[in-house]
One Martini backbone bead per residue (centre of mass of N, CA, C, O) as a GRO file, in nm:
protein
   96
    1UNK     BB    1  -2.976   1.714  12.218
    2UNK     BB    2  -3.089   1.391  12.212
    3UNK     BB    3  -3.034   1.146  12.456
    4UNK     BB    4  -2.911   0.944  12.280
    5UNK     BB    5  -2.708   1.091  12.133
    6UNK     BB    6  -2.543   1.172  12.420
    7UNK     BB    7  -2.473   0.881  12.471
    8UNK     BB    8  -2.303   0.819  12.217
    9UNK     BB    9  -2.113   1.054  12.272
   10UNK     BB   10  -1.991   0.949  12.542
   11UNK     BB   11  -1.884   0.677  12.462
   12UNK     BB   12  -1.714   0.797  12.207
   13UNK     BB   13  -1.519   0.899  12.384
   14UNK     BB   14  -1.408   0.696  12.587
   15UNK     BB   15  -1.338   0.492  12.366
   16UNK     BB   16  -1.122   0.722  12.248
   17UNK     BB   17  -0.934   0.737  12.497
   18UNK     BB   18  -0.880   0.451  12.538
   19UNK     BB   19  -0.770   0.361  12.246
   20UNK     BB   20  -0.518   0.641  12.287
   21UNK     BB   21  -0.361   0.393  12.479
   22UNK     BB   22  -0.282   0.254  12.222
   23UNK     BB   23  -0.237   0.080  11.962
   24UNK     BB   24  -0.276  -0.028  11.693
   25UNK     BB   25  -0.299  -0.274  11.535
   26UNK     BB   26  -0.114  -0.609  11.646
   27UNK     BB   27  -0.186  -0.896  11.658
   28UNK     BB   28  -0.250  -0.848  11.942
   29UNK     BB   29  -0.419  -0.902  12.281
   30UNK     BB   30  -0.668  -0.765  12.412
   31UNK     BB   31  -0.842  -0.543  12.724
   32UNK     BB   32  -1.162  -0.405  12.806
   33UNK     BB   33  -1.309  -0.189  13.053
   34UNK     BB   34  -1.641  -0.158  13.153
   35UNK     BB   35  -1.853   0.094  13.323
   36UNK     BB   36  -2.192   0.079  13.323
   37UNK     BB   37  -2.527   0.208  13.336
   38UNK     BB   38  -2.820   0.189  13.306
   39UNK     BB   39  -3.186   0.140  13.366
   40UNK     BB   40  -3.451   0.199  13.546
   41UNK     BB   41  -3.630  -0.103  13.671
   42UNK     BB   42  -3.999  -0.097  13.763
   43UNK     BB   43  -4.098  -0.379  13.739
   44UNK     BB   44  -3.886  -0.517  13.581
   45UNK     BB   45  -3.815  -0.846  13.404
   46UNK     BB   46  -3.818  -0.772  13.085
   47UNK     BB   47  -3.561  -0.588  12.838
   48UNK     BB   48  -3.426  -0.389  12.679
   49UNK     BB   49  -3.124  -0.166  12.692
   50UNK     BB   50  -3.050   0.153  12.556
   51UNK     BB   51  -2.817   0.252  12.717
   52UNK     BB   52  -2.638   0.046  12.709
   53UNK     BB   53  -2.668   0.003  12.390
   54UNK     BB   54  -2.576   0.274  12.301
   55UNK     BB   55  -2.265   0.255  12.477
   56UNK     BB   56  -2.162  -0.020  12.331
   57UNK     BB   57  -2.218   0.027  12.005
   58UNK     BB   58  -2.035   0.282  12.028
   59UNK     BB   59  -1.754   0.126  12.132
   60UNK     BB   60  -1.727  -0.054  11.917
   61UNK     BB   61  -1.776   0.100  11.680
   62UNK     BB   62  -1.492   0.235  11.742
   63UNK     BB   63  -1.313   0.004  11.728
   64UNK     BB   64  -1.369  -0.113  11.476
   65UNK     BB   65  -1.303   0.183  11.294
   66UNK     BB   66  -0.994   0.127  11.378
   67UNK     BB   67  -0.919  -0.220  11.314
   68UNK     BB   68  -1.031  -0.374  11.527
   69UNK     BB   69  -1.108  -0.692  11.678
   70UNK     BB   70  -1.359  -0.868  11.777
   71UNK     BB   71  -1.385  -1.159  11.981
   72UNK     BB   72  -1.499  -1.059  12.274
   73UNK     BB   73  -1.787  -1.061  12.501
   74UNK     BB   74  -1.855  -0.947  12.840
   75UNK     BB   75  -2.137  -0.958  13.094
   76UNK     BB   76  -2.153  -0.816  13.453
   77UNK     BB   77  -2.294  -0.763  13.695
   78UNK     BB   78  -2.344  -0.541  13.994
   79UNK     BB   79  -2.416  -0.426  14.321
   80UNK     BB   80  -2.385  -0.165  14.218
   81UNK     BB   81  -2.591   0.166  14.193
   82UNK     BB   82  -2.748   0.406  14.086
   83UNK     BB   83  -2.958   0.611  14.007
   84UNK     BB   84  -3.260   0.492  14.109
   85UNK     BB   85  -3.130   0.180  14.073
   86UNK     BB   86  -2.897   0.166  13.834
   87UNK     BB   87  -2.758  -0.121  13.673
   88UNK     BB   88  -2.434  -0.232  13.712
   89UNK     BB   89  -2.167  -0.285  13.435
   90UNK     BB   90  -1.990  -0.498  13.319
   91UNK     BB   91  -1.717  -0.494  13.027
   92UNK     BB   92  -1.566  -0.725  12.822
   93UNK     BB   93  -1.309  -0.634  12.590
   94UNK     BB   94  -1.191  -0.854  12.353
   95UNK     BB   95  -0.907  -0.809  12.107
   96UNK     BB   96  -0.690  -0.730  11.779
   0.00000   0.00000   0.00000
């Protein structure tokens, strides 16, 4: 399995686990927080982060597939580093 597809599948599984803990769309506002790691950038200062983008898009797609409305997405970098110095991101999703 290509690595990109593996990342998307992992994100979808984690989103499903989290979403299984909440009721179906009930009209109320809810939040969901994810911690994830992006790619390791050595010497790069600008560019998309395919790893993070694949993971978050899979989660947002799964939420919308379940009939939830995304109201806001906030991304905050963390001081935590992963393997090879990968940046950790904290993503707060507000949805209804």
